[in-house]
Each structure stands twice: as C-alpha cells, then as structure tokens.
Amino acid sequence: MRLFRTQSAVSQAVRRLETDLRERLFDRTTRDARLTEAGRTLKDYAERVLAVADEAERAVRDLKDMKRGRVVIGANESGVEILIPLIERFRDKHPGVEFDVKRSASRLLGADVLAASLDFGVVTFSPGEKGLKTVVLGSDELVVLSHPKHPFARRRTVTMAEFGRETVIAHSDPSPARERVLRRFEERGLPLNVRVSLPSLDGVKRAGGARHGCRPSPRRCALSEIEAGRLAATLLPELRRPRRAASRLPVGRQLRATPPTPSSIS
C-alpha cells in the first residue's frame, strides 16, 4: 500500500500511536516487523472506520446527485392531487428519492416550512409568514360539482343566488378557499343552504354524486369523475378566480433539481 509518506514519517506516526496506546503494534524482533495482537486489533478497527468514512462520503455524494434522500411535503387534500403527477415525473429521473407527503391544514403550512418540519408546503394562497419563497406548480379553478341529472349539469354557468338556494354539500375542514366562499356570500347578503358537512374532500365528492345536492370544488379534485361523466362541473363566474397552486420553501433554500414544468391544470 502506498501512503505517500517517507519511511521516517511513518515510523514516527507508529511510535506516537504506541505511546498513546501503551502497547507495541509491531514485533520488531522479526525481519519483516509483523503486527502484534494489539496491532492486528487496531488494524481491524481502522479498516472499519475507513469503510464507514467512505460510506458516509458516498451517502452525501448520493444526496447531492439525488440518487437517494427523503423529501417531506405538507399539503391538504386538493394539494395532493397536484403533487401526485409531479412526484411521478420526478421519480422517473430520480427513483432513489423518497417522498413523504403529510396531510396538513393549509393555514399551518407556512409556519411548518419555516420551522423546518416540512421541506415544502403546497398552498393555493399567499401565507402571511415572511421569509418564504414561491414556486408556482400550476393553476386550478373553483367549479360546482353535481350529479349528471341535476339541473345544473345542463348549464355552463350558475349564479351565486342559484347555487345558494340548492342543497349544498360542504367540506367542514377550515381553509382559506372555504372562508373566501363564505365571506363572498355574506358580503352579498345571500343565503348558503349548507345541509351536509363532511371532513374529507373525497367524501364530499362522492356525496356530490347524489341526485340532490351540489358542492363547490377545485376542478382538479374531480377530473377523473368529470371526464367519466359521473359528475358534472358548472362554472360559478362570481366566485371564479384561478387558484395558483404553489410550493412554499424558506428563502435561501434551493431546489436540488428542477422538476418538469407542469402545464396548466385548470
């Protein structure tokens, strides 16, 4: 083995080790200076330490090259719908990277990202916390979902007044989008006939397939049902405001790679 050190430098290093350990590492009574039992024991441990150091270096290099690693993302139910195709496309190029998507309330995502309990948070509004950077992932819009035989299904648009008089099935989990809808109805002095509140978007979506009742929803959350004709989507222009789904991360944190740019998801 080449150490790229002079013989005297190696001998001095060995003597220092023997002094520190108070043990002879080489049997110098033989011509080839064989290792003693203490020397063989130290050699075994030294090889294990070097192997671990090499493994650590490879692990760090793999993280840098995105051959491995774990990304923790916070999102609500509608945010998950946007994330799934992006994660699939990212993992096509980096299959060793793991993704852990945690269901989180939108209003808490900004603080969780700043506290480093999440790497990214997916939201459809601008959180109030300072120090966050935004990466736009796509856009969506609010529509009214109903059964294909519901009167709304034959119409392209409905008014807030018409929608408010129907039996409304709502998502009970507080969110900025939900608060915006409630606030708009209150500002207009219009009733909102919420008869059923459910804790999950999937449950609300399935209940929205009943012949009686309709619900406001991001279009993205029901694309497959709309395309299959199991649900109808009607525009509500007075509430129509494109929602930009964005990933939030602390200012200064850089993406390790740029995922494929998504097309519009409206």
CSV table of C-alpha atoms in Angstrom, one decimal:
chain,number,residue,atom,x,y,z
A,1,MET,CA,0.0,0.0,0.0
A,2,ARG,CA,1.3,3.5,-0.9
A,3,LEU,CA,0.9,6.0,1.9
A,4,PHE,CA,2.8,8.8,0.1
A,5,ARG,CA,4.8,9.4,3.3
A,6,THR,CA,8.5,8.9,3.9
A,7,GLN,CA,9.7,5.9,5.9
A,8,SER,CA,10.7,8.1,8.8
A,9,ALA,CA,7.4,9.9,8.9
A,10,VAL,CA,5.5,6.6,9.0
A,11,SER,CA,7.8,5.3,11.8
A,12,GLN,CA,7.2,8.4,13.9
A,13,ALA,CA,3.4,8.1,13.5
A,14,VAL,CA,3.6,4.4,14.6
A,15,ARG,CA,5.7,5.3,17.6
A,16,ARG,CA,3.2,8.0,18.6
A,17,LEU,CA,0.4,5.5,18.4
A,18,GLU,CA,2.3,3.0,20.5
A,19,THR,CA,3.0,5.7,23.1
A,20,ASP,CA,-0.7,6.8,23.2
A,21,LEU,CA,-1.9,3.2,23.4
A,22,ARG,CA,0.9,2.0,25.7
A,23,GLU,CA,1.2,-1.1,23.5
A,24,ARG,CA,3.6,-2.3,20.9
A,25,LEU,CA,1.9,-2.6,17.5
A,26,PHE,CA,4.8,-4.2,15.6
A,27,ASP,CA,7.0,-7.1,16.6
A,28,ARG,CA,10.4,-5.7,15.6
A,29,THR,CA,12.4,-8.8,16.5
A,30,THR,CA,11.5,-10.2,13.1
A,31,ARG,CA,13.0,-9.0,9.9
A,32,ASP,CA,9.6,-8.0,8.3
A,33,ALA,CA,8.2,-6.4,11.5
A,34,ARG,CA,5.0,-8.3,11.9
A,35,LEU,CA,1.9,-6.9,13.7
A,36,THR,CA,1.4,-7.8,17.3
A,37,GLU,CA,-2.0,-8.9,18.6
A,38,ALA,CA,-2.7,-5.3,19.6
A,39,GLY,CA,-1.6,-4.2,16.1
A,40,ARG,CA,-4.0,-6.6,14.4
A,41,THR,CA,-6.8,-5.5,16.6
A,42,LEU,CA,-6.2,-1.8,15.8
A,43,LYS,CA,-5.8,-2.6,12.1
A,44,ASP,CA,-9.3,-4.3,12.1
A,45,TYR,CA,-10.9,-1.3,13.7
A,46,ALA,CA,-9.0,1.2,11.5
A,47,GLU,CA,-10.3,-0.6,8.4
A,48,ARG,CA,-13.9,-0.5,9.7
A,49,VAL,CA,-13.5,3.2,10.4
A,50,LEU,CA,-12.2,3.9,6.9
A,51,ALA,CA,-15.1,1.9,5.4
A,52,VAL,CA,-17.7,3.9,7.4
A,53,ALA,CA,-16.0,7.1,6.3
A,54,ASP,CA,-16.1,6.0,2.6
A,55,GLU,CA,-19.8,5.0,3.1
A,56,ALA,CA,-20.6,8.4,4.6
A,57,GLU,CA,-18.9,10.2,1.8
A,58,ARG,CA,-20.8,8.2,-0.8
A,59,ALA,CA,-24.1,8.9,1.0
A,60,VAL,CA,-23.5,12.6,1.0
A,61,ARG,CA,-22.5,12.5,-2.7
A,62,ASP,CA,-25.6,10.5,-3.5
A,63,LEU,CA,-27.8,13.1,-1.7
A,64,LYS,CA,-26.1,15.9,-3.8
A,65,ASP,CA,-26.6,13.9,-7.0
A,66,MET,CA,-30.2,13.0,-5.9
A,67,LYS,CA,-29.6,9.2,-6.1
A,68,ARG,CA,-31.1,9.0,-2.6
A,69,GLY,CA,-32.8,11.1,0.0
A,70,ARG,CA,-36.2,11.9,1.5
A,71,VAL,CA,-38.4,14.9,0.8
A,72,VAL,CA,-41.2,15.8,3.3
A,73,ILE,CA,-44.0,17.8,1.8
A,74,GLY,CA,-47.1,19.2,3.5
A,75,ALA,CA,-50.4,19.5,1.6
A,76,ASN,CA,-54.1,19.4,2.0
A,77,GLU,CA,-56.3,17.1,0.0
A,78,SER,CA,-56.5,19.3,-3.1
A,79,GLY,CA,-52.8,19.9,-2.9
A,80,VAL,CA,-52.1,16.1,-3.0
A,81,GLU,CA,-54.0,15.9,-6.4
A,82,ILE,CA,-51.5,18.4,-7.8
A,83,LEU,CA,-48.5,16.7,-6.3
A,84,ILE,CA,-49.1,13.1,-7.5
A,85,PRO,CA,-48.2,13.6,-11.2
A,86,LEU,CA,-45.2,15.8,-10.3
A,87,ILE,CA,-43.8,13.3,-7.9
A,88,GLU,CA,-44.2,10.5,-10.5
A,89,ARG,CA,-42.4,12.6,-13.1
A,90,PHE,CA,-39.6,13.5,-10.7
A,91,ARG,CA,-39.1,9.9,-9.6
A,92,ASP,CA,-38.8,8.8,-13.3
A,93,LYS,CA,-35.4,10.6,-13.2
A,94,HIS,CA,-34.5,10.1,-9.5
A,95,PRO,CA,-36.0,6.7,-8.4
A,96,GLY,CA,-33.9,6.6,-5.3
A,97,VAL,CA,-35.6,9.7,-3.7
A,98,GLU,CA,-38.4,9.0,-1.2
A,99,PHE,CA,-41.4,11.3,-0.8
A,100,ASP,CA,-43.4,11.6,2.4
A,101,VAL,CA,-46.5,13.8,1.9
A,102,LYS,CA,-48.2,14.7,5.1
A,103,ARG,CA,-51.7,15.9,5.3
A,104,SER,CA,-51.6,19.4,6.8
A,105,ALA,CA,-54.0,22.2,7.3
A,106,SER,CA,-53.3,25.0,4.7
A,107,ARG,CA,-53.2,27.7,7.4
A,108,LEU,CA,-50.3,25.9,9.2
A,109,LEU,CA,-48.1,25.1,6.2
A,110,GLY,CA,-46.1,28.4,6.2
A,111,ALA,CA,-45.1,28.1,9.8
A,112,ASP,CA,-44.3,24.4,9.4
A,113,VAL,CA,-42.0,25.1,6.5
A,114,LEU,CA,-40.2,27.9,8.4
A,115,ALA,CA,-39.8,25.6,11.4
A,116,ALA,CA,-38.1,23.0,9.0
A,117,SER,CA,-40.6,20.3,10.0
A,118,LEU,CA,-41.5,20.3,6.3
A,119,ASP,CA,-39.3,20.8,3.2
A,120,PHE,CA,-42.1,22.2,1.1
A,121,GLY,CA,-45.7,23.1,1.6
A,122,VAL,CA,-48.3,23.2,-1.3
A,123,VAL,CA,-50.9,26.0,-0.9
A,124,THR,CA,-53.4,27.9,-3.1
A,125,PHE,CA,-53.0,31.3,-1.4
A,126,SER,CA,-50.2,33.5,-0.1
A,127,PRO,CA,-49.5,32.8,3.5
A,128,GLY,CA,-48.7,35.7,5.8
A,129,GLU,CA,-45.4,34.4,7.1
A,130,LYS,CA,-42.3,36.3,5.9
A,131,GLY,CA,-39.2,34.5,4.6
A,132,LEU,CA,-40.9,32.1,2.2
A,133,LYS,CA,-40.1,31.6,-1.5
A,134,THR,CA,-42.8,30.6,-4.0
A,135,VAL,CA,-42.5,28.1,-6.9
A,136,VAL,CA,-45.7,28.1,-9.0
A,137,LEU,CA,-46.8,24.5,-9.8
A,138,GLY,CA,-50.0,25.2,-11.8
A,139,SER,CA,-53.4,26.7,-11.7
A,140,ASP,CA,-56.9,25.4,-10.9
A,141,GLU,CA,-60.4,26.9,-10.6
A,142,LEU,CA,-63.5,26.5,-8.4
A,143,VAL,CA,-66.5,24.8,-10.0
A,144,VAL,CA,-69.8,23.5,-8.8
A,145,LEU,CA,-70.0,19.7,-8.9
A,146,SER,CA,-73.3,17.9,-9.3
A,147,HIS,CA,-74.9,14.7,-10.5
A,148,PRO,CA,-75.2,14.4,-14.3
A,149,LYS,CA,-79.0,14.6,-13.9
A,150,HIS,CA,-79.0,17.6,-11.6
A,151,PRO,CA,-80.5,20.7,-13.3
A,152,PHE,CA,-77.0,22.4,-13.0
A,153,ALA,CA,-75.4,19.7,-15.1
A,154,ARG,CA,-77.1,21.1,-18.3
A,155,ARG,CA,-75.8,24.6,-17.7
A,156,ARG,CA,-72.4,26.1,-18.3
A,157,THR,CA,-72.8,28.7,-15.5
A,158,VAL,CA,-74.9,29.4,-12.5
A,159,THR,CA,-75.2,32.5,-10.2
A,160,MET,CA,-74.3,32.7,-6.6
A,161,ALA,CA,-78.0,33.1,-5.7
A,162,GLU,CA,-79.0,30.0,-7.7
A,163,PHE,CA,-76.2,28.0,-6.1
A,164,GLY,CA,-77.1,29.2,-2.6
A,165,ARG,CA,-80.7,28.0,-2.9
A,166,GLU,CA,-79.6,24.5,-3.7
A,167,THR,CA,-78.8,21.8,-1.1
A,168,VAL,CA,-75.0,22.4,-0.6
A,169,ILE,CA,-72.6,19.7,0.5
A,170,ALA,CA,-69.6,21.3,2.0
A,171,HIS,CA,-66.1,20.4,3.3
A,172,SER,CA,-66.0,21.1,7.0
A,173,ASP,CA,-62.2,21.4,7.3
A,174,PRO,CA,-61.4,25.2,7.6
A,175,SER,CA,-59.4,26.5,4.7
A,176,PRO,CA,-58.8,29.9,3.0
A,177,ALA,CA,-60.8,28.8,0.0
A,178,ARG,CA,-63.8,27.8,2.2
A,179,GLU,CA,-63.6,31.1,4.1
A,180,ARG,CA,-63.5,33.1,0.9
A,181,VAL,CA,-66.7,31.4,-0.4
A,182,LEU,CA,-68.5,32.0,2.9
A,183,ARG,CA,-67.3,35.6,3.0
A,184,ARG,CA,-68.5,36.3,-0.5
A,185,PHE,CA,-72.0,35.1,0.3
A,186,GLU,CA,-72.1,37.1,3.5
A,187,GLU,CA,-70.9,40.2,1.6
A,188,ARG,CA,-73.6,39.8,-1.0
A,189,GLY,CA,-76.3,39.1,1.7
A,190,LEU,CA,-77.1,35.8,0.0
A,191,PRO,CA,-78.1,32.6,1.9
A,192,LEU,CA,-76.0,29.5,1.5
A,193,ASN,CA,-78.0,26.4,2.1
A,194,VAL,CA,-75.3,24.1,3.6
A,195,ARG,CA,-77.1,20.9,4.6
A,196,VAL,CA,-74.3,18.4,4.8
A,197,SER,CA,-70.7,19.0,6.0
A,198,LEU,CA,-68.1,16.2,5.7
A,199,PRO,CA,-64.5,16.1,6.8
A,200,SER,CA,-62.8,14.9,3.6
A,201,LEU,CA,-62.9,16.1,0.0
A,202,ASP,CA,-63.3,12.5,-1.2
A,203,GLY,CA,-66.4,12.0,0.9
A,204,VAL,CA,-67.9,15.4,-0.2
A,205,LYS,CA,-67.1,14.5,-3.8
A,206,ARG,CA,-68.9,11.1,-3.5
A,207,ALA,CA,-71.8,12.8,-1.8
A,208,GLY,CA,-71.9,15.4,-4.6
A,209,GLY,CA,-72.7,12.5,-6.9
A,210,ALA,CA,-76.1,12.1,-5.3
A,211,ARG,CA,-79.0,13.4,-7.3
A,212,HIS,CA,-79.8,16.0,-4.7
A,213,GLY,CA,-77.2,18.5,-3.7
A,214,CYS,CA,-74.1,20.1,-5.2
A,215,ARG,CA,-70.8,21.4,-3.9
A,216,PRO,CA,-68.0,23.9,-4.8
A,217,SER,CA,-64.7,22.2,-5.5
A,218,PRO,CA,-61.4,22.7,-7.2
A,219,ARG,CA,-61.8,21.1,-10.7
A,220,ARG,CA,-58.6,19.2,-10.3
A,221,CYS,CA,-60.0,17.2,-7.4
A,222,ALA,CA,-62.7,15.6,-9.6
A,223,LEU,CA,-61.1,15.4,-13.1
A,224,SER,CA,-61.5,11.7,-13.5
A,225,GLU,CA,-65.1,11.8,-12.4
A,226,ILE,CA,-65.9,14.7,-14.7
A,227,GLU,CA,-64.2,13.0,-17.7
A,228,ALA,CA,-66.0,9.7,-17.0
A,229,GLY,CA,-69.4,11.6,-16.8
A,230,ARG,CA,-70.0,10.6,-13.2
A,231,LEU,CA,-70.0,14.2,-12.1
A,232,ALA,CA,-70.8,17.5,-13.9
A,233,ALA,CA,-68.8,20.7,-13.5
A,234,THR,CA,-70.5,24.0,-13.8
A,235,LEU,CA,-68.8,27.4,-13.6
A,236,LEU,CA,-69.8,30.0,-11.0
A,237,PRO,CA,-68.4,33.2,-12.5
A,238,GLU,CA,-69.0,35.3,-9.4
A,239,LEU,CA,-66.6,33.1,-7.5
A,240,ARG,CA,-64.3,32.3,-10.4
A,241,ARG,CA,-60.8,33.2,-9.5
A,242,PRO,CA,-58.0,31.0,-10.8
A,243,ARG,CA,-56.2,29.3,-7.9
A,244,ARG,CA,-52.4,29.1,-8.3
A,245,ALA,CA,-51.0,26.0,-6.6
A,246,ALA,CA,-47.6,26.9,-5.3
A,247,SER,CA,-44.8,25.3,-3.3
A,248,ARG,CA,-43.5,27.3,-0.4
A,249,LEU,CA,-40.0,26.9,1.0
A,250,PRO,CA,-37.7,29.2,3.1
A,251,VAL,CA,-35.9,31.9,1.3
A,252,GLY,CA,-32.4,30.8,0.5
A,253,ARG,CA,-33.2,27.1,0.2
A,254,GLN,CA,-32.6,26.0,-3.4
A,255,LEU,CA,-34.3,23.2,-5.2
A,256,ARG,CA,-31.8,20.4,-5.8
A,257,ALA,CA,-33.2,19.9,-9.2
A,258,THR,CA,-36.0,21.4,-11.3
A,259,PRO,CA,-38.9,19.1,-11.9
A,260,PRO,CA,-40.6,19.1,-15.3
A,261,THR,CA,-42.6,22.3,-15.7
A,262,PRO,CA,-46.3,21.3,-15.5
A,263,SER,CA,-48.8,22.5,-18.0
A,264,SER,CA,-51.9,24.4,-16.8
A,265,ILE,CA,-54.1,22.2,-14.7
A,266,SER,CA,-57.3,24.3,-15.0
